[in-house]
Structure formats: C-alpha cells, structure tokens
XYZ file of C-alpha atoms in Angstrom:
555
model
C -27.524 44.558 -2.725
C -26.787 42.766 -5.971
C -25.066 39.411 -5.623
C -21.622 39.128 -7.138
C -21.418 36.493 -9.865
C -18.458 34.216 -10.561
C -17.660 32.390 -13.797
C -17.063 28.656 -13.467
C -15.922 26.329 -16.250
C -17.025 22.687 -15.925
C -16.564 20.089 -18.669
C -15.632 22.847 -21.111
C -18.838 24.820 -20.413
C -18.744 28.153 -18.571
C -21.559 29.098 -16.193
C -22.195 31.847 -13.683
C -22.773 31.198 -9.974
C -23.219 33.424 -6.954
C -19.998 34.063 -5.095
C -20.078 32.306 -1.716
C -22.144 29.242 -2.612
C -20.669 25.868 -1.696
C -19.213 23.414 -4.175
C -21.844 20.969 -2.907
C -24.560 23.230 -4.373
C -22.791 23.295 -7.733
C -22.306 19.519 -7.718
C -26.068 18.995 -7.193
C -26.656 20.123 -10.786
C -24.469 17.275 -12.042
C -25.923 14.424 -9.997
C -26.448 11.405 -12.226
C -24.090 12.648 -14.936
C -21.089 10.747 -13.557
C -20.692 6.990 -13.199
C -20.205 7.342 -9.440
C -21.143 10.035 -6.873
C -19.041 13.200 -6.832
C -17.316 13.345 -3.449
C -14.643 16.061 -3.986
C -13.785 18.709 -6.585
C -10.554 20.000 -8.085
C -10.617 23.792 -8.340
C -7.890 25.334 -10.512
C -5.737 22.267 -9.794
C -6.379 22.228 -6.035
C -8.368 19.480 -4.320
C -11.344 20.829 -2.383
C -14.023 19.411 -0.102
C -17.622 20.122 -1.014
C -18.373 22.285 2.012
C -15.862 24.897 0.784
C -17.285 28.013 -0.874
C -16.809 29.490 -4.331
C -14.726 32.682 -4.248
C -13.329 33.484 -7.696
C -13.550 32.571 -11.376
C -12.262 29.050 -11.767
C -12.250 25.728 -13.579
C -13.761 22.798 -11.703
C -13.394 19.071 -12.319
C -15.054 16.302 -10.355
C -13.594 13.547 -8.183
C -15.950 10.587 -7.779
C -15.902 7.596 -5.462
C -14.630 5.563 -8.433
C -11.433 7.659 -8.578
C -8.499 6.611 -6.360
C -8.585 9.838 -4.322
C -12.370 9.722 -4.062
C -12.309 6.084 -3.000
C -9.847 6.915 -0.197
C -12.181 9.738 0.888
C -15.107 7.297 1.011
C -13.060 4.897 3.132
C -11.936 7.591 5.608
C -15.509 8.830 5.989
C -16.781 5.282 6.574
C -14.094 4.736 9.195
C -15.088 7.940 11.019
C -18.731 6.816 11.042
C -17.789 3.368 12.344
C -15.619 4.818 15.123
C -18.408 7.132 16.241
C -20.823 4.190 16.278
C -18.439 2.002 18.303
C -17.956 4.674 20.952
C -21.711 5.361 21.044
C -22.646 1.693 21.524
C -19.834 0.674 23.888
C -19.470 3.937 25.779
C -16.161 5.769 25.693
C -15.267 4.496 29.177
C -15.338 0.902 27.876
C -13.139 1.485 24.803
C -9.471 2.028 25.498
C -8.500 2.104 21.824
C -9.775 1.169 18.361
C -6.902 0.326 16.017
C -7.057 0.030 12.246
C -4.389 -2.465 11.197
C -4.434 -3.236 7.466
C -6.521 -4.060 4.441
C -7.816 -7.607 4.286
C -9.154 -8.380 0.834
C -11.618 -5.596 0.025
C -12.119 -4.874 3.744
C -10.204 -3.256 6.594
C -9.267 -5.006 9.826
C -9.691 -3.334 13.229
C -9.188 -4.471 16.815
C -10.629 -3.093 20.051
C -8.855 -2.634 23.372
C -10.913 -2.215 26.510
C -13.626 -4.128 28.332
C -16.290 -3.786 25.616
C -17.367 -7.311 24.629
C -16.681 -7.957 20.969
C -19.373 -10.386 19.822
C -22.064 -10.637 17.153
C -24.593 -8.707 19.247
C -22.140 -5.807 19.569
C -21.384 -5.875 15.830
C -25.109 -5.840 14.987
C -25.690 -2.824 17.221
C -22.721 -0.931 15.772
C -23.850 -1.663 12.218
C -27.380 -0.487 13.047
C -25.984 2.729 14.568
C -23.813 3.306 11.500
C -26.858 2.978 9.260
C -28.762 5.464 11.438
C -25.894 7.956 11.118
C -25.778 7.456 7.336
C -29.546 7.834 6.920
C -29.488 11.070 8.940
C -27.047 12.642 6.430
C -25.224 14.413 9.248
C -22.696 17.010 8.045
C -19.068 15.995 8.554
C -17.673 19.165 10.048
C -14.101 20.381 9.901
C -12.312 22.840 12.167
C -8.741 24.007 12.369
C -7.080 24.203 15.786
C -3.551 25.089 16.936
C -1.315 22.019 17.119
C -0.789 22.456 20.865
C -4.548 22.460 21.388
C -4.833 19.289 19.262
C -2.275 17.562 21.488
C -4.297 18.459 24.589
C -7.563 17.471 22.921
C -6.370 13.999 21.971
C -4.897 13.476 25.428
C -8.348 14.207 26.837
C -9.894 11.700 24.397
C -7.222 9.130 25.403
C -6.102 8.964 21.766
C -2.481 8.890 22.850
C -1.119 7.859 19.443
C -2.416 11.101 17.959
C -1.096 13.081 20.910
C 2.371 11.661 20.291
C 2.116 12.152 16.502
C 1.472 15.889 16.779
C 4.336 16.479 19.165
C 6.590 16.008 16.137
C 4.596 18.029 13.622
C 6.014 21.282 12.279
C 2.647 22.635 11.166
C 1.036 25.224 13.408
C -2.542 24.012 12.971
C -4.393 20.709 12.696
C -7.682 19.902 10.955
C -10.174 18.074 13.194
C -13.234 16.307 11.730
C -16.434 15.679 13.631
C -19.839 14.046 13.358
C -21.975 15.638 16.021
C -19.848 15.721 19.182
C -17.490 12.935 18.099
C -14.124 14.351 16.952
C -11.091 12.716 15.361
C -8.123 13.425 13.099
C -7.755 11.844 9.671
C -4.979 12.040 7.113
C -6.895 13.351 4.093
C -10.241 14.832 3.093
C -13.762 13.719 4.054
C -17.165 13.454 2.409
C -19.558 16.379 2.823
C -22.022 14.413 4.956
C -22.574 10.890 6.237
C -25.180 10.084 3.562
C -22.431 9.476 1.013
C -21.425 6.256 2.801
C -24.465 4.224 1.792
C -22.704 0.938 0.999
C -20.846 -0.973 3.737
C -20.890 -4.056 5.912
C -19.411 -4.983 9.264
C -18.597 -8.404 10.689
C -16.385 -10.339 13.067
C -13.164 -11.873 11.770
C -10.583 -13.652 13.934
C -9.926 -11.360 16.938
C -11.299 -8.178 15.373
C -13.749 -6.418 13.082
C -13.776 -6.119 9.300
C -15.266 -3.016 7.691
C -16.218 -4.056 4.164
C -16.522 -1.308 1.550
C -17.014 -1.144 -2.235
C -14.003 -1.240 -4.502
C -13.280 1.770 -6.714
C -14.161 -0.132 -9.886
C -17.710 -0.850 -8.567
C -18.412 1.951 -6.067
C -22.089 1.095 -5.527
C -21.655 -2.639 -4.880
C -20.134 -4.591 -1.995
C -17.586 -7.151 -3.180
C -17.443 -10.722 -1.973
C -15.225 -10.969 1.093
C -12.547 -13.550 0.383
C -9.710 -13.153 2.901
C -6.215 -14.547 2.401
C -5.493 -16.443 5.642
C -1.754 -16.820 5.001
C -1.321 -13.113 4.245
C -3.441 -12.284 7.297
C -1.129 -14.322 9.551
C 1.956 -12.584 8.137
C 0.351 -9.187 8.732
C -0.523 -10.099 12.314
C 3.044 -11.317 12.765
C 4.233 -7.908 11.530
C 2.048 -6.292 14.202
C 3.698 -8.533 16.801
C 7.146 -7.458 15.553
C 6.101 -3.828 15.920
C 4.919 -4.504 19.475
C 8.244 -6.141 20.351
C 10.058 -3.060 19.112
C 7.461 -0.818 20.806
C 6.956 0.980 17.495
C 3.367 0.681 16.303
C 2.945 4.224 14.949
C 4.904 7.029 13.318
C 4.833 8.882 16.656
C 6.515 5.873 18.312
C 9.186 5.806 15.592
C 9.822 9.548 15.865
C 10.149 9.223 19.638
C 12.705 6.418 19.240
C 14.680 8.509 16.749
C 14.810 11.566 19.007
C 15.540 9.736 22.264
C 17.705 6.796 21.183
C 18.669 7.258 17.540
C 17.786 4.769 14.804
C 20.786 2.413 15.001
C 19.421 0.042 17.665
C 16.014 -0.315 15.988
C 17.656 -0.725 12.594
C 19.930 -3.551 13.755
C 17.122 -5.408 15.535
C 14.801 -5.153 12.536
C 17.498 -6.375 10.136
C 18.349 -9.236 12.506
C 14.667 -10.226 12.625
C 14.567 -10.416 8.832
C 17.803 -12.400 8.627
C 16.462 -14.912 11.164
C 13.291 -15.244 9.076
C 15.272 -15.872 5.874
C 17.426 -18.447 7.669
C 14.248 -20.170 8.859
C 12.932 -20.301 5.283
C 16.209 -21.897 4.128
C 15.839 -24.540 6.841
C 12.243 -25.257 5.733
C 13.392 -25.713 2.138
C 16.010 -28.254 3.169
C 13.651 -30.054 5.558
C 10.953 -30.317 2.862
C 13.012 -32.784 0.820
C 14.340 -32.866 -2.725
C 13.429 -29.342 -3.812
C 15.211 -28.136 -6.932
C 13.176 -25.037 -7.851
C 12.601 -22.230 -5.352
C 9.874 -20.120 -6.977
C 9.785 -16.524 -5.653
C 7.069 -14.038 -6.585
C 5.691 -10.796 -5.242
C 4.394 -7.391 -6.304
C 6.492 -4.496 -7.554
C 9.168 -3.129 -5.208
C 8.896 -5.965 -2.714
C 12.655 -6.513 -2.776
C 12.484 -9.844 -4.618
C 15.992 -9.565 -6.083
C 17.751 -8.836 -2.782
C 15.655 -11.464 -1.030
C 16.647 -14.109 -3.599
C 20.350 -13.288 -3.060
C 20.029 -13.354 0.733
C 18.116 -16.626 0.595
C 20.833 -18.047 -1.651
C 23.463 -17.115 0.927
C 21.471 -18.830 3.668
C 21.011 -21.940 1.510
C 24.762 -21.980 0.885
C 25.365 -21.663 4.625
C 23.180 -24.745 5.056
C 25.304 -26.759 2.617
C 23.380 -26.209 -0.628
C 24.697 -24.778 -3.915
C 22.102 -22.181 -5.027
C 21.883 -20.546 -8.467
C 19.729 -17.376 -8.749
C 17.720 -17.212 -11.988
C 15.541 -14.316 -13.198
C 12.439 -15.317 -15.155
C 12.866 -12.006 -17.015
C 15.669 -13.686 -18.989
C 12.951 -15.745 -20.677
C 11.078 -12.741 -22.066
C 9.989 -13.236 -25.667
C 11.748 -10.926 -28.106
C 10.339 -7.429 -27.860
C 8.607 -7.494 -31.250
C 6.657 -10.566 -30.078
C 5.493 -9.001 -26.803
C 1.661 -8.989 -26.474
C -0.215 -5.682 -26.306
C -2.527 -4.594 -23.494
C -5.997 -3.051 -23.833
C -4.388 0.349 -24.537
C -2.180 -0.983 -27.334
C 0.956 -0.792 -25.166
C 3.431 -3.663 -24.834
C 2.408 -5.779 -21.843
C 5.536 -7.084 -20.147
C 3.617 -8.290 -17.088
C 1.355 -10.915 -18.647
C 2.419 -14.568 -18.741
C 2.400 -14.480 -22.555
C 5.375 -12.083 -22.431
C 7.420 -15.060 -21.186
C 8.621 -17.874 -23.431
C 7.022 -20.490 -21.195
C 7.971 -23.382 -23.471
C 11.667 -22.454 -23.463
C 11.606 -22.015 -19.687
C 10.065 -25.459 -19.125
C 12.383 -27.090 -21.664
C 15.486 -25.724 -19.912
C 14.236 -26.452 -16.377
C 13.398 -30.074 -17.249
C 16.787 -30.517 -18.910
C 18.463 -29.236 -15.724
C 16.309 -31.550 -13.635
C 17.562 -34.493 -15.748
C 21.153 -33.438 -15.011
C 21.856 -32.080 -18.488
C 24.168 -29.142 -19.218
C 22.106 -26.115 -20.347
C 23.172 -22.826 -21.943
C 21.168 -20.289 -19.914
C 19.734 -17.227 -21.693
C 20.224 -13.579 -20.820
C 17.693 -10.991 -21.938
C 19.186 -7.830 -23.422
C 16.845 -5.039 -22.354
C 18.496 -2.588 -24.733
C 17.973 -4.663 -27.874
C 14.862 -6.484 -26.652
C 16.380 -9.854 -27.602
C 17.191 -13.020 -25.687
C 20.899 -13.815 -25.985
C 23.071 -16.856 -25.249
C 26.624 -16.198 -24.050
C 27.880 -19.675 -23.124
C 26.508 -19.353 -19.600
C 26.230 -23.090 -18.966
C 24.597 -24.623 -15.914
C 24.328 -28.206 -14.735
C 22.701 -29.380 -11.520
C 24.347 -31.774 -9.111
C 22.922 -33.282 -5.926
C 23.419 -30.129 -3.808
C 22.516 -27.628 -6.557
C 19.241 -25.713 -6.301
C 17.697 -22.998 -8.498
C 16.393 -19.805 -6.873
C 13.944 -18.493 -9.479
C 12.552 -14.959 -9.135
C 9.781 -13.436 -11.239
C 6.259 -12.087 -10.952
C 4.737 -15.335 -12.279
C 6.720 -17.585 -9.945
C 3.654 -18.857 -8.063
C 1.579 -19.441 -11.188
C 1.814 -23.144 -12.074
C 1.195 -22.256 -15.716
C 4.741 -20.873 -15.817
C 6.255 -24.156 -14.586
C 3.465 -26.461 -15.782
C 5.747 -29.386 -16.694
C 7.868 -29.404 -13.543
C 7.019 -32.000 -10.862
C 5.071 -30.405 -8.016
C 7.303 -32.088 -5.431
C 10.371 -30.365 -6.927
C 9.014 -26.828 -6.322
C 9.040 -24.684 -3.167
C 6.984 -21.473 -3.454
C 7.690 -18.199 -1.639
C 5.519 -15.094 -1.695
C 7.227 -11.819 -0.761
C 5.624 -8.436 -0.176
C 6.322 -5.277 1.802
C 3.442 -5.464 4.298
C 3.857 -2.239 6.224
C 3.470 -2.768 9.967
C 3.502 0.920 10.868
C 0.447 3.163 11.296
C 0.366 6.960 11.211
C -1.793 6.638 14.313
C -4.451 4.242 15.572
C -7.049 5.379 12.990
C -4.800 6.167 10.023
C -3.007 3.239 8.433
C -0.086 3.336 6.025
C -1.231 1.379 2.967
C 1.203 -1.269 1.780
C 0.886 0.161 -1.731
C 2.128 3.580 -0.543
C 5.280 2.034 0.913
C 5.965 0.144 -2.304
C 5.244 3.178 -4.488
C 7.732 5.311 -2.544
C 10.313 2.522 -2.802
C 9.794 2.393 -6.569
C 9.962 6.180 -7.018
C 13.363 6.212 -5.298
C 14.731 3.124 -7.070
C 13.559 4.018 -10.579
C 14.997 7.530 -10.322
C 18.351 6.065 -9.275
C 18.602 3.084 -11.647
C 16.532 4.069 -14.679
C 16.463 7.860 -14.624
C 12.674 7.720 -14.370
C 10.985 10.768 -12.856
C 8.536 10.521 -9.963
C 5.893 11.851 -12.346
C 6.461 8.921 -14.722
C 6.479 6.361 -11.910
C 3.210 7.676 -10.452
C 1.655 7.732 -13.944
C 2.484 4.064 -14.580
C 1.549 2.890 -11.078
C -2.153 2.152 -11.824
C -1.066 -0.116 -14.689
C 1.439 -1.862 -12.419
C -1.284 -2.378 -9.811
C -3.660 -3.841 -12.411
C -0.945 -6.280 -13.442
C -0.468 -7.324 -9.826
C -4.186 -7.904 -9.385
C -4.203 -10.185 -12.429
C -0.857 -11.951 -12.220
C 0.321 -12.053 -8.606
C -2.343 -11.686 -5.915
C -4.558 -14.570 -7.160
C -1.691 -17.003 -6.487
C -0.347 -15.688 -3.179
C -2.168 -18.233 -1.008
C -0.504 -21.106 -2.910
C 2.872 -20.174 -1.387
C 4.595 -22.587 0.983
C 5.914 -19.638 2.987
C 5.504 -15.866 2.970
C 8.099 -13.228 3.683
C 7.397 -9.651 4.728
C 10.131 -7.381 3.384
C 8.881 -4.154 5.016
C 11.281 -2.520 7.464
C 9.781 -0.514 10.277
C 12.314 2.306 9.879
C 12.426 2.469 6.074
C 10.083 5.403 5.383
C 12.177 7.658 7.627
C 15.133 6.844 5.336
C 13.246 6.902 2.026
C 11.862 10.348 2.910
C 15.283 11.918 2.267
C 15.374 10.508 -1.277
C 11.688 10.724 -2.206
C 10.840 14.300 -1.224
C 13.098 16.078 -3.774
C 11.737 13.809 -6.524
C 8.101 14.474 -5.579
C 8.655 18.235 -5.368
C 9.621 18.184 -9.068
C 6.016 17.477 -10.030
C 4.215 20.650 -11.099
C 0.709 21.808 -10.170
C -0.307 21.517 -13.817
C 0.638 17.817 -13.927
C -2.131 15.252 -13.516
C 0.100 13.427 -10.992
C 0.310 16.497 -8.730
C -2.472 15.507 -6.315
C -0.886 12.124 -5.670
C 2.536 13.726 -5.207
C 1.064 16.227 -2.759
C -0.603 13.414 -0.802
C 2.666 11.481 -0.567
C 4.583 14.593 0.505
C 2.077 15.244 3.275
C 2.374 11.629 4.330
C 6.197 11.752 4.425
C 6.054 14.965 6.449
C 4.906 12.934 9.471
C 8.320 11.235 9.635
C 11.531 12.544 11.102
C 14.242 11.885 8.523
C 17.169 9.607 9.324
C 20.394 9.109 7.315
C 20.998 5.904 5.394
C 24.669 5.396 6.254
C 23.927 2.831 8.959
C 21.805 0.596 6.683
C 23.640 -2.722 6.161
C 24.861 -3.299 2.598
C 22.824 -6.506 2.301
C 19.595 -4.834 3.478
C 16.535 -5.054 1.256
C 16.313 -1.260 1.541
C 19.666 -0.962 -0.273
C 17.921 -2.251 -3.410
C 16.097 1.081 -3.479
C 18.440 3.698 -2.008
C 21.635 2.204 -3.484
C 24.832 0.821 -1.997
C 23.815 -2.841 -2.049
C 26.530 -5.481 -2.026
C 24.384 -7.448 -4.493
C 24.672 -4.819 -7.261
C 20.902 -4.504 -7.656
C-alpha cells in the first residue's frame, strides 16, 4: 500500500513527508541549523510536542530552548527528572513531599518533607541518578486520563496538593507525564525525551535544594549561581505567611473560597501588609535623620500605592512626607536615548535628568524653597507650575522610580540621608507542589489589567512589550536590589482570583494569527485553575486597587 504524503512548509520551503511520522523525525533534519536545540514545534499556529504525529498539510516553525516557551519546557522536564531521581534515591516511603518554591537567581529552590536525610551525600546520589536518566534518553511519555481518575491517582501517590487542585477543575481529562514508572502532572509541555536536559547542576542551599539550569540567552551553558540573600529571606517569609493562612497552593485557595468565602483571607492578608508597612515606617524613623526614602522595584509591583501608604504611616508616626515621582525628571522626549532597536528608551538612567534631580534634592536638603517639576506625558516636556516645596525638620521625601536604588541617580546626596526600599510582587502561591507560579506571571497579569484600564493598551500590546520591560529590569533594577535597607513583598495571596475576572476577556481578544497568541493561551490556562472572586470587598487603599481600579489614591 502506497504511503500517503503530506506537504509541510518550513522556513519558506515546502517538502513532502509521510503522513503519520512524528515531528521529532522531521526536526532531526534541522539539527544544528538553529542556535539552540529544537524542543517543540508550532504547527499551523498551534504548539505541539515532538512525539505528536503529522496528519495534514501544514506550516511548521521551531521552538528552541532559547525561546521563552522552550526554556520553560526545558525547566519542567528537568524538574520531572529531578523528582524521579529524588524518589528513586530516597524511596517513596521516605519522601512525604517535594515542594518547588521559587526561582533563586538562575536556579530553582526546593524543599523536602519526610525522613530522607538532606545532605551532600544525598545530593550527589540524586545528581548522579539524574545524569543516568539523561544519558539513557528515556522517552517522556504522556497519557490523558479522566479527571476523577487523576484525583484518585494523586491520592495514591500522596500528592495531595494535586488531588485538591483537580477537584476544582472543569476539564474532563488531565494529561499525566511519566519517565518509566514515575508519573506526575505538570502545567505545560515537556521535552520528547530526557536526553534534552543535558545541562544542569544540583546543590544544597539553606534548608533546601537548588536546581541550576541554563538561562534562555545561553541555553548550553550553566550560569554562575549568585543568590540574593535579602530577596531569599523575603520569599521564605512569604511562604511562612502562606502557611499561617493555610493557603500554599491554588487548591488551598479554591477550597477557602468555596467553604468560607474570600473576605476573611482578604482582610488578614491586607492587615499583614499594613503591619509590614507600619514596621518599615518605624525603621525609617529609628534609623535617624533620613530625608530621602528611595523606592524602586520592577514593573507592576505597586510602587505608587506603596509610596502613598508608606507616606500615611510616616504621617501617623509624626513625620510630614512628600511623595515624589522620579518620572517628573524625565529629559524632554526629543532628548530621550534610543535602545538597540532604535526605539526611545525610557527605562535607562540617561532618560532621567540626573543633574537636575540632584540639584533640586540638594537645594531641599539645605532648606531652600524649590519649584518642583511635573512631566507632561502628552507633550513630552518637563513643566514648572509653581509647585514649591521646602523641607522642615519633620519633612521627608518619598521618592519612587525604577532607578531609586541606583546611587548614580542620587550620586551627590549624603549616604546617611537615604533610606532604600525594594518592592516586588513575590508570589507566595503555587499551582501545586511541583508547579510554581512565576513572579513575572503575576506582574504581567497585573500590568495587562492596569494598562487596559488606564492607557487603553490591549493585552496583545502589553505581552509584546513585556520582553523589553523584562530586559530593562535586568539592567536597571535587579542588580541593585540587595542594596536595599528593607524589602517589601506586594503580592497578595488572593489577587489572581480577582485579576482573573478582568484579565480573561482581555486575553481572549488575542487571535490565533497573532504572535502573542501562545503566551495568551498559556496565561488563560493558568488562570483557569482559579475560582474567580469579585473585587467589591478589596479595600480602597489596597495595592491591588492600583490595577483593578477604585483606589483612593487615584492611581
């Protein structure tokens, strides 16, 4: 019987292949032609794993480990291999739970529960077993089971977080991945076989394990591990908050919503944040003659609301705070530097009139009366409207901007006059014990909702600009985070259940033909894990109001 042939277009060239062959067989022809290994394919706009078979005429493009989606696939596959190795070495009876918590530098932090001894000998054995699994190039298999069967399966495996997660899923079936007899659920696609994960390291850190993997920009090279101890402590504190609320996973949150409603959790979480802000105000006052509170953090961290709430707390402690936005010191638009793509770069330090900023701040420090500027974003010009400011003994400036922690911005101000605060939304919630919610996803969803409301920006546009925003953060914010005197985590454990209501309609507007479709689809799948809750009960001074609207601070 003659084999049926199918026409496939790749890189503008059309070839014929036998119907029924796998995408992995097609990809073999293109090994070495891409800068990084091909780990997935996009077939007529749909993301596909390599074990899937060719059925019809189509256009195929490649996803490599250097692409964001491919890099996530590499990470998930590495995590599955590590989990299998841990259970193999320790024995399932000695491991109660392995929990992935958060990214730490270029690595990922895990803890173990159970009576397995976590020491260097154990780590060495696990790493050796991982390498054996990788060298064997074992297929990563995928099977679809009814959701009820998945719930029973994960109960048997004592993966109770997953059992709880799927009790609240509307889908009728669940995809289970396996290496040999080890099975698990992961949010997203996997590599075709274990041999793809040929670059990793494993080592002890604090009370857990770090899985170190390549970064997307250099997918065949392990980066230097340089943790941020202050950020690590804040993230562990967030875990402790989650434990106090008994909400460590999405399943826990959904259970709280269905059994108790969200109001109690919401009020406790907001009270926790208010107590933290009050504590920061007390530290500022206790630290002496501080005149400049420098606040910085990545996009959609809630810097503006935080600066207002901190100002209120400082006022309650007897100070006279004055919020100032560094954005008001932007150079005129026609003087804004260009980035590598020839676009105006508003995120580099050179986009700020540093000299004018330092001149005004020093004048205020000397007790002089200063006419403060206001940047007109419509005209792209700095304007002066007789907004005079003069500092007395109890006056203090609360300065917010992405370069706040960079001493080059405030180079002429006395070090003893500055108090630095780093703010970020460090998500403390996991989908389940093996599937974390990246901090960047939480911030991206915040920004999609806010920008649609305040700027009329579509979700498509926000997703398109997000890589550029992230590059700016890597250059201008993250290198300075450890210089902060204190750190504040603005993430709210309930927020994604509220943001879901606003974000989903915006994400559904993105079409299959748009290059941002795959990311939109991933975010929609992610939001589908959450039960939605209304936003009416959110306090008007909440950081979340900066994104969904209704803030008393007019942000």
